[in-house]
Amino acid sequence: MFLIRADGNPQIGTGHIMRCLSLADAFREQGKEIAFVIAKPYFQKLIQERGYLCTVLGTTFDHMEDELPLFLPILKRDRPELVILDSYFVTPKYMKMVKDAVPLLYIDDLNAFGYPADIVANYNIYGPEMPYPQNKTYFLGPKYAPLRKEFQGLGRRRVKKCVENVLVSTGGTDPYHVALRCAEYLREHLVSEGVTFHFVLGAMNRDVEALDRLSCGCPSIKLHRQVTDMCSLMMQCDAAISAGGTTLFELCACGLPTVTYILADNQIMNAGAFERSGLTLNAGDIRGDVYFAKRLFEILDALTENFALRQRMAEQMQDTVDGMGARRLAEALVKTGFGV
């Protein structure tokens, strides 16, 4: 059995849970039994609906050492072959105690300290450039991006001359009310006449009622809730606005030209690397910026008016991310016996 320790909630969003679910699906295809352990029950139902056992510790997600008296007995009882750990709140002590009990894979974005793990996976574009020590096994770079099965094996995007549909993705929680403020800007300025903006509302978005009111009588704003096939929606659109998190890798697999923005510290390196690689345009950090919507749509307008740029971006995006990362990582780990 493989055991996944990850969290998702209104404070940290949904990204850790979603990428771990993609990995879980890939491991299951390799014949592995998977179980999850989470601090609070926010995503317990979703995990169980995907067919996985899920234990709720009832602890605080950002004080992980406090959970060790509960978590270590689970490891001793279940004796998993591998623990997959995905959290920014781990400490050296926490990781060492887990590693001393079972083999440990850590999913990293930040290289925050010398991880006492057996294996480190960092699928970010900047992952191969990280100054990791050479005494463990690494899986680095976007070829290991753990995307859902729907993003695997997509054909090359045919870029249209004119942009008619734009995806607006603000994550599962949208703590800075990006969707609401973008919708307000659209209502006030009648941006891009003839273009439909498809707002994807996450399960924890607190502005749904206000967005419903704004979208009434405004054909350019279309709201999408509980989207079960994000890939199809991305493929139907011609451009996108998205936060600088894991969704960027899905957009790359679809070859969807994108303007990204930053709303969390852990997105700074990611958004910058995407921009430097020519994969996205970057509107910068929107936190505390009351004019960010204006800047977003100005950059989007420049993108939609430049067919050659959109075509080049689409090609580079799909060359960088093929959607097979979860399967590639699962196959490598099973084949090599976790590298330990």
PDB file of C-alpha atoms in Angstrom, residues 46-243:
ATOM      1  CA  LEU A  46     -14.097  13.715  -2.816  1.00  0.00           C
ATOM      2  CA  ILE A  47     -11.259  11.334  -1.963  1.00  0.00           C
ATOM      3  CA  GLN A  48     -13.675   8.578  -1.005  1.00  0.00           C
ATOM      4  CA  GLU A  49     -15.759   9.145  -4.132  1.00  0.00           C
ATOM      5  CA  ARG A  50     -12.597   8.537  -6.146  1.00  0.00           C
ATOM      6  CA  GLY A  51     -12.372   5.131  -4.474  1.00  0.00           C
ATOM      7  CA  TYR A  52      -9.696   5.718  -1.842  1.00  0.00           C
ATOM      8  CA  LEU A  53      -9.671   5.156   1.885  1.00  0.00           C
ATOM      9  CA  CYS A  54      -9.304   8.420   3.781  1.00  0.00           C
ATOM     10  CA  THR A  55      -8.362   8.936   7.429  1.00  0.00           C
ATOM     11  CA  VAL A  56      -9.044  12.327   9.039  1.00  0.00           C
ATOM     12  CA  LEU A  57      -6.628  13.146  11.853  1.00  0.00           C
ATOM     13  CA  GLY A  58      -8.578  16.092  13.273  1.00  0.00           C
ATOM     14  CA  THR A  59      -5.359  18.084  13.587  1.00  0.00           C
ATOM     15  CA  THR A  60      -4.149  21.500  12.424  1.00  0.00           C
ATOM     16  CA  PHE A  61      -2.697  21.462   8.897  1.00  0.00           C
ATOM     17  CA  ASP A  62       0.008  24.061   9.582  1.00  0.00           C
ATOM     18  CA  HIS A  63       1.405  22.522  12.801  1.00  0.00           C
ATOM     19  CA  MET A  64       2.343  19.115  11.491  1.00  0.00           C
ATOM     20  CA  GLU A  65       4.652  18.015  14.284  1.00  0.00           C
ATOM     21  CA  ASP A  66       1.610  18.041  16.577  1.00  0.00           C
ATOM     22  CA  GLU A  67       0.071  15.217  14.556  1.00  0.00           C
ATOM     23  CA  LEU A  68       2.996  12.805  14.921  1.00  0.00           C
ATOM     24  CA  PRO A  69       1.463  10.977  17.950  1.00  0.00           C
ATOM     25  CA  LEU A  70      -1.489  10.137  15.681  1.00  0.00           C
ATOM     26  CA  PHE A  71       0.247   9.679  12.337  1.00  0.00           C
ATOM     27  CA  LEU A  72       3.179   7.486  13.388  1.00  0.00           C
ATOM     28  CA  PRO A  73       0.899   4.776  14.883  1.00  0.00           C
ATOM     29  CA  ILE A  74      -0.959   4.663  11.541  1.00  0.00           C
ATOM     30  CA  LEU A  75       2.345   4.004   9.787  1.00  0.00           C
ATOM     31  CA  LYS A  76       3.239   1.308  12.301  1.00  0.00           C
ATOM     32  CA  ARG A  77      -0.181  -0.324  11.907  1.00  0.00           C
ATOM     33  CA  ASP A  78      -0.511  -0.192   8.125  1.00  0.00           C
ATOM     34  CA  ARG A  79       3.200  -0.522   7.217  1.00  0.00           C
ATOM     35  CA  PRO A  80       2.876   1.225   3.829  1.00  0.00           C
ATOM     36  CA  GLU A  81       5.484   0.549   1.160  1.00  0.00           C
ATOM     37  CA  LEU A  82       5.800   4.296   0.568  1.00  0.00           C
ATOM     38  CA  VAL A  83       4.497   7.534   2.083  1.00  0.00           C
ATOM     39  CA  ILE A  84       3.906  10.394  -0.340  1.00  0.00           C
ATOM     40  CA  LEU A  85       4.051  13.705   1.514  1.00  0.00           C
ATOM     41  CA  ASP A  86       2.743  16.950   0.000  1.00  0.00           C
ATOM     42  CA  SER A  87       2.702  19.948   2.341  1.00  0.00           C
ATOM     43  CA  TYR A  88       4.546  23.246   2.754  1.00  0.00           C
ATOM     44  CA  PHE A  89       4.288  22.911   6.541  1.00  0.00           C
ATOM     45  CA  VAL A  90       6.577  19.940   7.058  1.00  0.00           C
ATOM     46  CA  THR A  91       9.618  20.370   9.272  1.00  0.00           C
ATOM     47  CA  PRO A  92      12.934  18.495   9.279  1.00  0.00           C
ATOM     48  CA  LYS A  93      11.893  16.695  12.466  1.00  0.00           C
ATOM     49  CA  TYR A  94       8.555  15.631  10.984  1.00  0.00           C
ATOM     50  CA  MET A  95      10.108  14.296   7.790  1.00  0.00           C
ATOM     51  CA  LYS A  96      12.887  12.453   9.607  1.00  0.00           C
ATOM     52  CA  MET A  97      10.470  10.680  11.938  1.00  0.00           C
ATOM     53  CA  VAL A  98       8.297   9.603   9.022  1.00  0.00           C
ATOM     54  CA  LYS A  99      11.320   8.493   6.985  1.00  0.00           C
ATOM     55  CA  ASP A 100      12.656   6.495   9.922  1.00  0.00           C
ATOM     56  CA  ALA A 101       9.389   4.535   9.869  1.00  0.00           C
ATOM     57  CA  VAL A 102       8.814   4.039   6.116  1.00  0.00           C
ATOM     58  CA  PRO A 103      10.280   5.054   2.727  1.00  0.00           C
ATOM     59  CA  LEU A 104       9.316   8.672   1.972  1.00  0.00           C
ATOM     60  CA  LEU A 105       8.631  10.615  -1.232  1.00  0.00           C
ATOM     61  CA  TYR A 106       8.279  14.378  -0.866  1.00  0.00           C
ATOM     62  CA  ILE A 107       6.539  16.493  -3.525  1.00  0.00           C
ATOM     63  CA  ASP A 108       8.434  19.754  -3.548  1.00  0.00           C
ATOM     64  CA  ASP A 109       8.094  23.233  -5.006  1.00  0.00           C
ATOM     65  CA  LEU A 110      10.393  25.376  -2.852  1.00  0.00           C
ATOM     66  CA  ASN A 111      13.570  23.521  -1.783  1.00  0.00           C
ATOM     67  CA  ALA A 112      12.963  25.035   1.636  1.00  0.00           C
ATOM     68  CA  PHE A 113      15.576  22.940   3.484  1.00  0.00           C
ATOM     69  CA  GLY A 114      17.609  19.759   3.102  1.00  0.00           C
ATOM     70  CA  TYR A 115      14.767  17.274   2.967  1.00  0.00           C
ATOM     71  CA  PRO A 116      15.353  14.050   4.925  1.00  0.00           C
ATOM     72  CA  ALA A 117      13.368  12.078   2.334  1.00  0.00           C
ATOM     73  CA  ASP A 118      14.343   9.132   0.161  1.00  0.00           C
ATOM     74  CA  ILE A 119      12.900  10.647  -3.002  1.00  0.00           C
ATOM     75  CA  VAL A 120      12.042  14.207  -4.057  1.00  0.00           C
ATOM     76  CA  ALA A 121       9.741  15.066  -6.967  1.00  0.00           C
ATOM     77  CA  ASN A 122       9.638  18.645  -8.258  1.00  0.00           C
ATOM     78  CA  TYR A 123       7.777  18.898 -11.565  1.00  0.00           C
ATOM     79  CA  ASN A 124       8.103  22.670 -11.890  1.00  0.00           C
ATOM     80  CA  ILE A 125       9.907  24.157 -14.867  1.00  0.00           C
ATOM     81  CA  TYR A 126      12.598  25.415 -12.504  1.00  0.00           C
ATOM     82  CA  GLY A 127      12.866  22.022 -10.759  1.00  0.00           C
ATOM     83  CA  PRO A 128      15.998  20.828 -12.615  1.00  0.00           C
ATOM     84  CA  GLU A 129      17.750  24.104 -11.702  1.00  0.00           C
ATOM     85  CA  MET A 130      17.247  23.672  -7.958  1.00  0.00           C
ATOM     86  CA  PRO A 131      20.504  23.159  -5.997  1.00  0.00           C
ATOM     87  CA  TYR A 132      19.485  19.840  -4.483  1.00  0.00           C
ATOM     88  CA  PRO A 133      22.106  17.637  -2.779  1.00  0.00           C
ATOM     89  CA  GLN A 134      23.015  14.531  -4.754  1.00  0.00           C
ATOM     90  CA  ASN A 135      22.437  11.891  -2.096  1.00  0.00           C
ATOM     91  CA  LYS A 136      18.890  10.829  -3.018  1.00  0.00           C
ATOM     92  CA  THR A 137      16.635  10.070  -5.976  1.00  0.00           C
ATOM     93  CA  TYR A 138      14.991  12.942  -7.848  1.00  0.00           C
ATOM     94  CA  PHE A 139      12.260  13.284 -10.433  1.00  0.00           C
ATOM     95  CA  LEU A 140      12.538  16.816 -11.767  1.00  0.00           C
ATOM     96  CA  GLY A 141      10.873  18.904 -14.437  1.00  0.00           C
ATOM     97  CA  PRO A 142       7.470  19.222 -16.145  1.00  0.00           C
ATOM     98  CA  LYS A 143       7.617  15.784 -17.734  1.00  0.00           C
ATOM     99  CA  TYR A 144       6.566  14.577 -14.250  1.00  0.00           C
ATOM    100  CA  ALA A 145       3.666  17.052 -13.817  1.00  0.00           C
ATOM    101  CA  PRO A 146       0.879  14.901 -12.278  1.00  0.00           C
ATOM    102  CA  LEU A 147      -2.157  15.809 -14.373  1.00  0.00           C
ATOM    103  CA  ARG A 148      -5.490  14.063 -14.552  1.00  0.00           C
ATOM    104  CA  LYS A 149      -6.069  11.369 -17.169  1.00  0.00           C
ATOM    105  CA  GLU A 150      -8.228  13.691 -19.260  1.00  0.00           C
ATOM    106  CA  PHE A 151      -5.102  15.715 -20.096  1.00  0.00           C
ATOM    107  CA  GLN A 152      -3.172  12.750 -21.483  1.00  0.00           C
ATOM    108  CA  GLY A 153      -2.583  12.248 -25.187  1.00  0.00           C
ATOM    109  CA  LEU A 154      -4.233  15.424 -26.449  1.00  0.00           C
ATOM    110  CA  GLY A 155      -3.760  16.351 -30.081  1.00  0.00           C
ATOM    111  CA  ARG A 156      -2.102  19.566 -31.177  1.00  0.00           C
ATOM    112  CA  ARG A 157      -4.234  22.654 -30.722  1.00  0.00           C
ATOM    113  CA  ARG A 158      -5.481  24.422 -33.813  1.00  0.00           C
ATOM    114  CA  VAL A 159      -5.107  28.100 -32.965  1.00  0.00           C
ATOM    115  CA  LYS A 160      -7.908  30.264 -34.348  1.00  0.00           C
ATOM    116  CA  LYS A 161      -7.297  33.651 -35.901  1.00  0.00           C
ATOM    117  CA  CYS A 162      -9.882  35.313 -33.654  1.00  0.00           C
ATOM    118  CA  VAL A 163     -10.414  34.767 -29.956  1.00  0.00           C
ATOM    119  CA  GLU A 164     -14.052  34.063 -29.134  1.00  0.00           C
ATOM    120  CA  ASN A 165     -13.911  32.252 -25.775  1.00  0.00           C
ATOM    121  CA  VAL A 166     -11.680  33.024 -22.786  1.00  0.00           C
ATOM    122  CA  LEU A 167     -11.322  30.806 -19.710  1.00  0.00           C
ATOM    123  CA  VAL A 168     -11.036  32.561 -16.328  1.00  0.00           C
ATOM    124  CA  SER A 169      -9.651  30.222 -13.653  1.00  0.00           C
ATOM    125  CA  THR A 170      -9.224  31.528 -10.101  1.00  0.00           C
ATOM    126  CA  GLY A 171      -8.588  28.314  -8.180  1.00  0.00           C
ATOM    127  CA  GLY A 172     -10.691  26.372  -5.745  1.00  0.00           C
ATOM    128  CA  THR A 173     -10.990  29.120  -3.111  1.00  0.00           C
ATOM    129  CA  ASP A 174     -10.305  32.501  -4.814  1.00  0.00           C
ATOM    130  CA  PRO A 175      -9.270  34.260  -1.555  1.00  0.00           C
ATOM    131  CA  TYR A 176      -8.637  37.597  -3.300  1.00  0.00           C
ATOM    132  CA  HIS A 177     -12.001  37.654  -5.127  1.00  0.00           C
ATOM    133  CA  VAL A 178     -10.357  37.645  -8.541  1.00  0.00           C
ATOM    134  CA  ALA A 179     -13.394  36.222 -10.343  1.00  0.00           C
ATOM    135  CA  LEU A 180     -15.711  38.816  -8.823  1.00  0.00           C
ATOM    136  CA  ARG A 181     -13.419  41.740  -9.566  1.00  0.00           C
ATOM    137  CA  CYS A 182     -12.817  40.574 -13.141  1.00  0.00           C
ATOM    138  CA  ALA A 183     -16.560  40.192 -13.694  1.00  0.00           C
ATOM    139  CA  GLU A 184     -17.146  43.674 -12.286  1.00  0.00           C
ATOM    140  CA  TYR A 185     -14.514  45.070 -14.651  1.00  0.00           C
ATOM    141  CA  LEU A 186     -16.131  43.347 -17.614  1.00  0.00           C
ATOM    142  CA  ARG A 187     -19.552  44.766 -16.740  1.00  0.00           C
ATOM    143  CA  GLU A 188     -18.157  48.273 -16.355  1.00  0.00           C
ATOM    144  CA  HIS A 189     -15.875  48.398 -19.384  1.00  0.00           C
ATOM    145  CA  LEU A 190     -17.469  46.087 -21.953  1.00  0.00           C
ATOM    146  CA  VAL A 191     -14.087  44.556 -22.696  1.00  0.00           C
ATOM    147  CA  SER A 192     -13.599  42.574 -25.936  1.00  0.00           C
ATOM    148  CA  GLU A 193     -17.041  42.772 -27.499  1.00  0.00           C
ATOM    149  CA  GLY A 194     -18.065  39.450 -29.017  1.00  0.00           C
ATOM    150  CA  VAL A 195     -15.927  37.419 -26.601  1.00  0.00           C
ATOM    151  CA  THR A 196     -17.444  35.077 -23.994  1.00  0.00           C
ATOM    152  CA  PHE A 197     -15.598  34.800 -20.683  1.00  0.00           C
ATOM    153  CA  HIS A 198     -16.019  31.399 -19.029  1.00  0.00           C
ATOM    154  CA  PHE A 199     -15.557  31.742 -15.260  1.00  0.00           C
ATOM    155  CA  VAL A 200     -14.741  28.463 -13.500  1.00  0.00           C
ATOM    156  CA  LEU A 201     -15.937  28.749  -9.897  1.00  0.00           C
ATOM    157  CA  GLY A 202     -14.199  26.547  -7.369  1.00  0.00           C
ATOM    158  CA  ALA A 203     -16.051  24.603  -4.704  1.00  0.00           C
ATOM    159  CA  MET A 204     -15.001  27.080  -1.982  1.00  0.00           C
ATOM    160  CA  ASN A 205     -15.595  30.331  -3.883  1.00  0.00           C
ATOM    161  CA  ARG A 206     -17.386  32.742  -1.529  1.00  0.00           C
ATOM    162  CA  ASP A 207     -18.633  35.122  -4.242  1.00  0.00           C
ATOM    163  CA  VAL A 208     -21.044  32.839  -6.100  1.00  0.00           C
ATOM    164  CA  GLU A 209     -24.174  34.864  -5.305  1.00  0.00           C
ATOM    165  CA  ALA A 210     -22.564  38.154  -6.313  1.00  0.00           C
ATOM    166  CA  LEU A 211     -21.267  36.584  -9.523  1.00  0.00           C
ATOM    167  CA  ASP A 212     -24.730  35.253 -10.304  1.00  0.00           C
ATOM    168  CA  ARG A 213     -26.101  38.771 -10.046  1.00  0.00           C
ATOM    169  CA  LEU A 214     -23.339  40.216 -12.220  1.00  0.00           C
ATOM    170  CA  SER A 215     -23.770  37.596 -14.931  1.00  0.00           C
ATOM    171  CA  CYS A 216     -27.518  38.187 -15.265  1.00  0.00           C
ATOM    172  CA  GLY A 217     -28.166  40.098 -18.466  1.00  0.00           C
ATOM    173  CA  CYS A 218     -24.488  39.991 -19.432  1.00  0.00           C
ATOM    174  CA  PRO A 219     -23.993  37.453 -22.236  1.00  0.00           C
ATOM    175  CA  SER A 220     -20.224  37.922 -22.188  1.00  0.00           C
ATOM    176  CA  ILE A 221     -20.013  36.305 -18.711  1.00  0.00           C
ATOM    177  CA  LYS A 222     -20.755  32.589 -18.371  1.00  0.00           C
ATOM    178  CA  LEU A 223     -20.351  30.859 -15.010  1.00  0.00           C
ATOM    179  CA  HIS A 224     -19.316  27.211 -14.634  1.00  0.00           C
ATOM    180  CA  ARG A 225     -19.780  25.342 -11.347  1.00  0.00           C
ATOM    181  CA  GLN A 226     -18.677  21.842 -10.384  1.00  0.00           C
ATOM    182  CA  VAL A 227     -16.839  21.360 -13.666  1.00  0.00           C
ATOM    183  CA  THR A 228     -16.189  17.649 -14.163  1.00  0.00           C
ATOM    184  CA  ASP A 229     -14.377  17.913 -17.502  1.00  0.00           C
ATOM    185  CA  MET A 230     -12.015  20.856 -17.304  1.00  0.00           C
ATOM    186  CA  CYS A 231     -10.004  19.598 -20.252  1.00  0.00           C
ATOM    187  CA  SER A 232     -12.948  19.887 -22.655  1.00  0.00           C
ATOM    188  CA  LEU A 233     -13.684  23.420 -21.469  1.00  0.00           C
ATOM    189  CA  MET A 234     -10.042  24.408 -21.945  1.00  0.00           C
ATOM    190  CA  MET A 235     -10.013  22.930 -25.436  1.00  0.00           C
ATOM    191  CA  GLN A 236     -13.160  24.898 -26.330  1.00  0.00           C
ATOM    192  CA  CYS A 237     -11.554  28.199 -25.321  1.00  0.00           C
ATOM    193  CA  ASP A 238      -9.028  30.267 -27.272  1.00  0.00           C
ATOM    194  CA  ALA A 239      -7.168  31.996 -24.417  1.00  0.00           C
ATOM    195  CA  ALA A 240      -7.117  31.949 -20.627  1.00  0.00           C
ATOM    196  CA  ILE A 241      -6.542  33.919 -17.443  1.00  0.00           C
ATOM    197  CA  SER A 242      -5.235  31.772 -14.602  1.00  0.00           C
ATOM    198  CA  ALA A 243      -3.484  31.931 -11.258  1.00  0.00           C
TER     199      ALA A 243
END
